[in-house]
Short mmCIF file of C-alpha atoms in Angstrom, two decimals:
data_model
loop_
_atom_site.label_atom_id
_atom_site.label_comp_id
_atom_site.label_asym_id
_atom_site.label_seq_id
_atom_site.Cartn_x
_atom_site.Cartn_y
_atom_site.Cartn_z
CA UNK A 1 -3.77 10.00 31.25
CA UNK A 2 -1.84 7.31 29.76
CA UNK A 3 -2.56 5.70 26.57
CA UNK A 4 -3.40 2.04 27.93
CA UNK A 5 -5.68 -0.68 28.05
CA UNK A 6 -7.47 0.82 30.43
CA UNK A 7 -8.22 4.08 29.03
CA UNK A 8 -9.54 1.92 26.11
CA UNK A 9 -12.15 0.21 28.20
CA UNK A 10 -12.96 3.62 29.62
CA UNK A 11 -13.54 4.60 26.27
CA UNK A 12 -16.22 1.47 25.24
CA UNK A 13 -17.94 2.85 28.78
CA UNK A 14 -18.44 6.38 27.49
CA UNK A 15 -18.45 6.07 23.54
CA UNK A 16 -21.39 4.12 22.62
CA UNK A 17 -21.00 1.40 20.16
CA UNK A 18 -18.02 0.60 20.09
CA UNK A 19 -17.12 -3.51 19.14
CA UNK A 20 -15.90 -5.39 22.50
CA UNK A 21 -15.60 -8.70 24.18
CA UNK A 22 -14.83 -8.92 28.33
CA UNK A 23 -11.74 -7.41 27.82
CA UNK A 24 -12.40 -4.34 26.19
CA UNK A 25 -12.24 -3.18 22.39
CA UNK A 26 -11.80 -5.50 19.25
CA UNK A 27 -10.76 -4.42 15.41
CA UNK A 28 -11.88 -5.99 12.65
CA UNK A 29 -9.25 -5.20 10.79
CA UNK A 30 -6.09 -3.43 11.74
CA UNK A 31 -6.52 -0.03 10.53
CA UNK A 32 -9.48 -0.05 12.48
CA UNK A 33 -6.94 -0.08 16.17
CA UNK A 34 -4.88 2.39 14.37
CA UNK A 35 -7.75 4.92 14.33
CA UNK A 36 -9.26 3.47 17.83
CA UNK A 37 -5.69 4.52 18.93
CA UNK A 38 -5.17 7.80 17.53
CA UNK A 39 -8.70 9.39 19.06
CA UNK A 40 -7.45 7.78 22.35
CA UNK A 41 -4.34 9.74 21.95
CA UNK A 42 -5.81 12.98 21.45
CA UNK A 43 -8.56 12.12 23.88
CA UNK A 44 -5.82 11.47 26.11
CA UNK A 45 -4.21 15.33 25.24
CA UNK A 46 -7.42 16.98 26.29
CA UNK A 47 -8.35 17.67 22.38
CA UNK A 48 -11.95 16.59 23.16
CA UNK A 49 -13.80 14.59 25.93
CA UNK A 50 -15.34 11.68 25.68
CA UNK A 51 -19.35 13.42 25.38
CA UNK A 52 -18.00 15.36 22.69
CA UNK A 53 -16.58 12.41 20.68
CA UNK A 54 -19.68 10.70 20.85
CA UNK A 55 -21.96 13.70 20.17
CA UNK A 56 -19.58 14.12 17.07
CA UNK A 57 -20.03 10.49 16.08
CA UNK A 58 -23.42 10.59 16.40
CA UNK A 59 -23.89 13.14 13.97
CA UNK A 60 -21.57 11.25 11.56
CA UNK A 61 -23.36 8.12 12.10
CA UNK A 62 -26.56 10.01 11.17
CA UNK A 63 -25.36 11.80 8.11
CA UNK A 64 -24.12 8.48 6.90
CA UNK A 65 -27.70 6.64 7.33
CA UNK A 66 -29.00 9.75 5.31
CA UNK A 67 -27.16 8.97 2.46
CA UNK A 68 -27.96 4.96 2.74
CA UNK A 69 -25.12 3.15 4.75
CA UNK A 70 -27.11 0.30 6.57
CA UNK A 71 -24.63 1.01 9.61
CA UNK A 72 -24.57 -2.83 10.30
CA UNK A 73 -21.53 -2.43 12.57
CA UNK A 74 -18.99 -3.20 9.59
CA UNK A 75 -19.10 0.29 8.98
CA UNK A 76 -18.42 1.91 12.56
CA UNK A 77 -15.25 2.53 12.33
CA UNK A 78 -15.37 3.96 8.84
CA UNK A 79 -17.46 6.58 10.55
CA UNK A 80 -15.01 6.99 13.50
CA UNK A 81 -12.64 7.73 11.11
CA UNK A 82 -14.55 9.99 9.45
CA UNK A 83 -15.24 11.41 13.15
CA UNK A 84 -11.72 12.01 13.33
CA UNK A 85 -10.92 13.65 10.38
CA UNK A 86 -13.71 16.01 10.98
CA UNK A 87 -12.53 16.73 14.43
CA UNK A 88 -9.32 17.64 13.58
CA UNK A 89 -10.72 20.14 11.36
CA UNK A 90 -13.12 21.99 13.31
CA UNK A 91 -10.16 21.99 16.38
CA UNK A 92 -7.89 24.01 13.56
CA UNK A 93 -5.14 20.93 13.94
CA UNK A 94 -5.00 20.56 10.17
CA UNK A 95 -7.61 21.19 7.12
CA UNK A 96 -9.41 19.09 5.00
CA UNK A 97 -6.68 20.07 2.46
CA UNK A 98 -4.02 19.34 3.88
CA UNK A 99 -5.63 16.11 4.65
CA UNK A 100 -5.91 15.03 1.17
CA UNK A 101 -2.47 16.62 0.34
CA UNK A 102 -1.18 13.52 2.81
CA UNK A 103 -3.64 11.26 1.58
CA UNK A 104 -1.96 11.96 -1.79
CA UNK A 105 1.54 11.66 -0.68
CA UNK A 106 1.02 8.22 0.76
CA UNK A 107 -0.90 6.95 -2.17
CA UNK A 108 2.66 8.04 -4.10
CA UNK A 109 4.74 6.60 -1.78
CA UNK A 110 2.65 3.14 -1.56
CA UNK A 111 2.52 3.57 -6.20
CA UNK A 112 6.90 4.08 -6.10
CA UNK A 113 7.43 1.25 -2.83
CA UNK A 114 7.92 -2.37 -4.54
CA UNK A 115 5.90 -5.01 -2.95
CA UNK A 116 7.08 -6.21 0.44
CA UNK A 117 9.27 -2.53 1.07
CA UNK A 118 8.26 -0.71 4.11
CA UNK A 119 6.19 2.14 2.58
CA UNK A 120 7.87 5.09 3.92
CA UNK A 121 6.96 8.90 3.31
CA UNK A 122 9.25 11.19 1.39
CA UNK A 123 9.19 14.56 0.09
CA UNK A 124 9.25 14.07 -3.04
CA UNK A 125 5.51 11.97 -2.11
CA UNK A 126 3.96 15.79 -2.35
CA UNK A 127 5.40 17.53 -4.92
CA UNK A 128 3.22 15.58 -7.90
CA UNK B 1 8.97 -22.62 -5.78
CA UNK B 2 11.16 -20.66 -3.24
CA UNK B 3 9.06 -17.40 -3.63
CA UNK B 4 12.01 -15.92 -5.27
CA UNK B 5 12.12 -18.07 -8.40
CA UNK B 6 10.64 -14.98 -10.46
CA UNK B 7 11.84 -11.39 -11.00
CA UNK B 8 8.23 -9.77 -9.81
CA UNK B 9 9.66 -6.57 -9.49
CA UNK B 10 8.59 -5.49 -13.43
CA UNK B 11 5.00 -6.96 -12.61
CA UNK B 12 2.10 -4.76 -12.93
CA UNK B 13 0.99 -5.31 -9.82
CA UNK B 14 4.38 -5.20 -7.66
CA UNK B 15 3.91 -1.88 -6.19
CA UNK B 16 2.45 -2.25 -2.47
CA UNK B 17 -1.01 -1.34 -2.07
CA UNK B 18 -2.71 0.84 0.51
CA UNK B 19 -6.28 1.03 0.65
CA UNK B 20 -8.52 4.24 0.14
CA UNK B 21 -9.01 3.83 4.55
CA UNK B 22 -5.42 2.65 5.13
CA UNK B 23 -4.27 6.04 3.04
CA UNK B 24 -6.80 7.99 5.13
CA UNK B 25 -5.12 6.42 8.34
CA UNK B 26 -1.95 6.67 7.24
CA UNK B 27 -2.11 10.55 6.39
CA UNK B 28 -3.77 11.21 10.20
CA UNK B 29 -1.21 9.52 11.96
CA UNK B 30 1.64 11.49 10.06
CA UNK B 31 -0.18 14.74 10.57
CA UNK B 32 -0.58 14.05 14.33
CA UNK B 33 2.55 12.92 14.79
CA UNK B 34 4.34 15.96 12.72
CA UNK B 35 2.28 18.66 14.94
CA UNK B 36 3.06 16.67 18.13
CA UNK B 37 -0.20 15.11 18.86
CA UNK B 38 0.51 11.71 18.87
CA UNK B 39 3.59 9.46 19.56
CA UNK B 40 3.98 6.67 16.91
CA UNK B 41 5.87 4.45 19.33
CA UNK B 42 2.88 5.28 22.06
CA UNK B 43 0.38 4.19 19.52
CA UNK B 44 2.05 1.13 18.33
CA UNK B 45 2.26 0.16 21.84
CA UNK B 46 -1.34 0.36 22.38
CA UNK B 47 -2.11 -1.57 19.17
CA UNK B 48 0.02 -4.37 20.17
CA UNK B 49 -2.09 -4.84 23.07
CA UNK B 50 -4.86 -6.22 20.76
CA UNK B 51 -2.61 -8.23 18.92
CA UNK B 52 -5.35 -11.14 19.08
CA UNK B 53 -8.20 -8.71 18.92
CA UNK B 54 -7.89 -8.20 15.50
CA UNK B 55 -9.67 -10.58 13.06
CA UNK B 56 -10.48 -13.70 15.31
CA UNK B 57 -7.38 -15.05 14.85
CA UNK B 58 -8.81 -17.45 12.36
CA UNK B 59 -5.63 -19.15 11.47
CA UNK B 60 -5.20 -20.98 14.90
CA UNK B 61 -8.37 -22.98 14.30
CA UNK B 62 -6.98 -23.56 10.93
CA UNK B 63 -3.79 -24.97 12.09
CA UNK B 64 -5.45 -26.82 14.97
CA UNK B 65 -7.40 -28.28 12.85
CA UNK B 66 -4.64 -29.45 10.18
CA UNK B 67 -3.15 -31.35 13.68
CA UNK B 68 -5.80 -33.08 14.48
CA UNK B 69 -7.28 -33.92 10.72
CA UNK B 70 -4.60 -35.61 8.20
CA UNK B 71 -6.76 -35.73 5.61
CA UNK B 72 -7.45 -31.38 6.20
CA UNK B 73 -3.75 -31.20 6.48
CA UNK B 74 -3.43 -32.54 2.97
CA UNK B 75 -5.64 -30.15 1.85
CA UNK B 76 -4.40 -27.47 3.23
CA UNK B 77 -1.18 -28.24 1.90
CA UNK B 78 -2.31 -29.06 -1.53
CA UNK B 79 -4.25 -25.85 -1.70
CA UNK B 80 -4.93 -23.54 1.15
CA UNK B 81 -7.60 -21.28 -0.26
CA UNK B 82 -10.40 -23.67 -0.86
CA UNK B 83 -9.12 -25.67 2.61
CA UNK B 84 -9.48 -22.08 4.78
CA UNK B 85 -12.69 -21.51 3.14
CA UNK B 86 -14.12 -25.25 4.48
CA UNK B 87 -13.65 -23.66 7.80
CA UNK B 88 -15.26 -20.01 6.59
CA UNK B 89 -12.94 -17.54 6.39
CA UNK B 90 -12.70 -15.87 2.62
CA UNK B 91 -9.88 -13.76 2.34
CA UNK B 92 -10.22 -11.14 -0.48
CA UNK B 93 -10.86 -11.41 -3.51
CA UNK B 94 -7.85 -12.63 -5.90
CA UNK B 95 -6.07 -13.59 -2.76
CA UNK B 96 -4.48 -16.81 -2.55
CA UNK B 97 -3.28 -18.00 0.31
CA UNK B 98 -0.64 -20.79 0.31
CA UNK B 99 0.44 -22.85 3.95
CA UNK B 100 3.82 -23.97 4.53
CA UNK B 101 4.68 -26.79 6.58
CA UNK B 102 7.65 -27.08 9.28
CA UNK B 103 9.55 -29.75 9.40
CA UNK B 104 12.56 -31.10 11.61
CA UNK B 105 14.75 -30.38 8.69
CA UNK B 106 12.54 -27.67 7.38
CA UNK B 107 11.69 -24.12 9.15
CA UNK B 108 9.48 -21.44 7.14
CA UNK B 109 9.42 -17.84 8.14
CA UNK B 110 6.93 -15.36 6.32
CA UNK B 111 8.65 -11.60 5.46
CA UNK B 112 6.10 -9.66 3.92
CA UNK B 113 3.92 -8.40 5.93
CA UNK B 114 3.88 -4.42 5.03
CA UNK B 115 0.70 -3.66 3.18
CA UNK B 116 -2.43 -5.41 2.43
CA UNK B 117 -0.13 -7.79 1.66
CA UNK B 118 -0.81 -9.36 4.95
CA UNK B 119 -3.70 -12.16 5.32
CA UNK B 120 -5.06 -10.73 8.58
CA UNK B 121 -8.43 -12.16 8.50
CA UNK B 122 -6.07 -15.61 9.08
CA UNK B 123 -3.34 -14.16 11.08
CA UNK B 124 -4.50 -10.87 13.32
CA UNK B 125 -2.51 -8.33 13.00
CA UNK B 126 0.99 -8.00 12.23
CA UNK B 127 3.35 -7.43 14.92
CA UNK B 128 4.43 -3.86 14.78
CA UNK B 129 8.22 -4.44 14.73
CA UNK B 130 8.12 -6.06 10.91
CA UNK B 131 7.58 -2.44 10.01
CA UNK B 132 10.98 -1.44 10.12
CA UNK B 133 13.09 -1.61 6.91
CA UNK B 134 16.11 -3.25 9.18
CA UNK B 135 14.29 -6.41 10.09
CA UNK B 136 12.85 -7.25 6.82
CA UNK B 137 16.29 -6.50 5.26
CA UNK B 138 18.48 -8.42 7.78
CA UNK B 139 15.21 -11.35 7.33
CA UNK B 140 16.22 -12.09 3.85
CA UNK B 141 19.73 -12.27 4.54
CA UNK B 142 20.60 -13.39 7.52
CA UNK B 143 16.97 -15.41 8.82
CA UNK B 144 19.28 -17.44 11.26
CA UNK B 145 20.31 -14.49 12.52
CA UNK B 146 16.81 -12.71 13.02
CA UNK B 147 15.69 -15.58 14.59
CA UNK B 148 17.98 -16.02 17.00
CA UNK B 149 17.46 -12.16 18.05
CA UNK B 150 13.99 -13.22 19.06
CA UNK B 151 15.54 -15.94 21.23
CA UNK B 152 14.59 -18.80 18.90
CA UNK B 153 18.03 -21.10 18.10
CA UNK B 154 16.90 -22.89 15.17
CA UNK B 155 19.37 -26.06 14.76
CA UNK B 156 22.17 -26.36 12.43
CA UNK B 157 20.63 -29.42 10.51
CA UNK B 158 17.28 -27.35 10.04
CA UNK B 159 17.38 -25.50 7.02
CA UNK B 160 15.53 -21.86 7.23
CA UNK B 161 13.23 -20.81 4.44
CA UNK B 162 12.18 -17.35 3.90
CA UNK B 163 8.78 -16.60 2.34
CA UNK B 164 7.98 -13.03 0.23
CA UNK B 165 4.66 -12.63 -0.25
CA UNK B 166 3.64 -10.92 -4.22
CA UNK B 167 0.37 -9.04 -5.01
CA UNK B 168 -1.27 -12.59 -5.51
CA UNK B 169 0.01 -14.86 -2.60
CA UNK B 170 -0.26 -14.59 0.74
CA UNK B 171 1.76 -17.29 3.33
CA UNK B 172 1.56 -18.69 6.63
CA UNK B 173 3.36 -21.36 8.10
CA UNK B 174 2.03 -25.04 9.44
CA UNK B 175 4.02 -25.07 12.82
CA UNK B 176 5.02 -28.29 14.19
CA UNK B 177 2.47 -30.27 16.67
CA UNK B 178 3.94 -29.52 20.16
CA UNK B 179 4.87 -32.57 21.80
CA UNK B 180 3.22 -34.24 24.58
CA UNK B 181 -0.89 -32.88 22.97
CA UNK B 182 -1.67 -36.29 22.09
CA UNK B 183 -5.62 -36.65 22.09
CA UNK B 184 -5.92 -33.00 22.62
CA UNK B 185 -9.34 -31.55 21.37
CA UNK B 186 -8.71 -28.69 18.69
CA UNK B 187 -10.39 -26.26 20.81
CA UNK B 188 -7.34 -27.04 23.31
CA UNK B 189 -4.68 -27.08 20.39
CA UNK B 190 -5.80 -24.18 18.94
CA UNK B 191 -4.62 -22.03 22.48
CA UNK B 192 -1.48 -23.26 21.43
CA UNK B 193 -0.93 -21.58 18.22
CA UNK B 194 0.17 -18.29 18.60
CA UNK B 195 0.51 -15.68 15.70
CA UNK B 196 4.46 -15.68 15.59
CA UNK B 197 4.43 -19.39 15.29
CA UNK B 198 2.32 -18.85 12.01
CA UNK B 199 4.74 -16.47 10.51
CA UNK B 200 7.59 -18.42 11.59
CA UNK B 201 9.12 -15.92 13.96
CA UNK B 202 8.22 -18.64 17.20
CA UNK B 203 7.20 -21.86 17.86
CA UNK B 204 3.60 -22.93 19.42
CA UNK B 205 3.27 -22.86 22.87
CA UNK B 206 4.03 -25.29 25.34
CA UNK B 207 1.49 -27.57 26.30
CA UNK B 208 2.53 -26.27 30.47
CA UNK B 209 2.39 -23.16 29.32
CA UNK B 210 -1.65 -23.33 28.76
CA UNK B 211 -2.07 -25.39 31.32
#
């Protein structure tokens, strides 16, 4: 399945919740289509269908509102991510550790990049 | 001020900033991409498909309006924060964000555009080709040059000025009025003002070209 418009808006029909106009999905900000993007991609790989997405999103959604987010809609994609990362996990792609060990490395890379560089990721990001 | 007039690069703040989500993002998509999941190029792609589905591409009412309204324009120009704010956008806090008009003899072109750097909530988001260290590089030094890669001749007698954002200041550029949009309504103008055109990689569109 390619990764295209239209598998977005086949996403909005499955997944509910997610923000849209006419056309199909909009992003608050623009880390919000990077993460849209990335579960389309694995979506698109077979890593989980649709149902299972949205069970799993569900269950983030409600774990948030447990511990007090408002879930407005500002925060939806906060949980998608969170959906993600959690995903990715329980399919044995890559642990929670290693997920922070990145998480580091970029916050390195982003601390050593002067304002205005591309931030790029090096090895030396991980070994502090 | 040519945005260079300082050295910022000992300033406390002159590292680029990611936020705690933008770090989060950023470590998925290198995972994914390292193990084969995902294709950078595949998702950048897709992204650029909602170039004006990000934010709601605030900064073409705000330009539409500095067209139609002198006495905006002046405040705009005088101090963009406050000015952007009149029409409700608030960028973050801290942020100040600073227009730049074009001119016959004048054309500005924004560089940074890397981290949060970037006044989306005006703009949308950024195209996905400023990410690469070859374009920003060949921006500062040759802008003529870039330019005229995209297809956009900018004449001799113009002079090109290229804009850096710091931690603190965040540009966009005032395009020109495109001929022939006398008495236009800003709702009209405003479908002329594209996002390039605001960071001085294009011009506004045509007024056939909305027709």
């Amino acid at each position: 399945m390619p990764l295209d418009p239209q598998a977005a808006l086949d996403a909005t029909r499955t997944v509910p919740g997610i923000p849209r106009d006419a056309d199909g999905p909009v992003f608050r900000e623009p880390w919000e289509a990077q993460a849209f993007a990335m579960a389309l991609a694995l979506h698109a790989r077979g890593l989980f269908s649709w149902n299972e997405w949205a069970a799993a999103l569900a269950q983030e959604i409600k774990r948030a509102q447990a511990a007090g987010d408002a879930d407005t809609g500002e925060t939806y994609y906060r949980h998608w991510l969170a959906t993600l990362e959690r995903l990715i996990a329980d399919k044995g792609v890559a642990t929670t550790a290693t997920l922070h060990r990145y998480r580091d490395a970029w916050d390195h890379a982003a601390d050593r990049t002067p304002h205005g560089s591309p931030i790029v990721l090096m090895p030396e990001d991980f070994a502090s | 001020m040519t945005g260079h007039d300082h050295d910022h690069h000992h300033h406390d703040h002159d590292h680029s900033e990611l936020s705690e989500t933008e770090l989060r993002v950023r470590a998925l998509e290198t995972i994914l991409t390292e193990k084969g999941y995902v294709d950078p190029a595949a998702l950048d792609l897709l992204i650029e498909t909602y170039e004006t589905k990000v934010g709601p591409r605030n900064g073409a009412r705000v330009v539409a309006r500095a067209w139609s309204d002198p006495a905006f324009r002046a405040r705009l120009l005088e101090d963009a924060t406050p000015a952007i704010g009149e029409l409700g956008y608030a960028g973050r806090q801290g942020e100040h964000i600073v227009a730049v008009e074009n001119t016959p003899r004048l054309h500005n072109m924004v560089v940074c555009t890397l981290c949060s750097c970037y006044p989306w909530p005006v703009l949308g988001l950024p195209p996905v080709w400023y990410k690469s260290a070859p374009f920003r590089s060949k921006a500062v030094k040759d802008p003529r040059g870039v330019l005229a890669d995209f297809g956009f001749a900018v004449p001799d007698s113009t002079e090109i000025r290229v804009w850096d954002s710091t931690a603190e200041i965040r540009y966009f550029v005032l395009p020109m009025r495109p001929a022939g949009t006398e008495g236009w309504s800003e709702q009209r103008l405003a479908d002329l003002v594209t996002r390039d055109s605001m960071i001085g990689t294009g011009l506004p569109k045509q007024p056939h070209e909305v027709a």
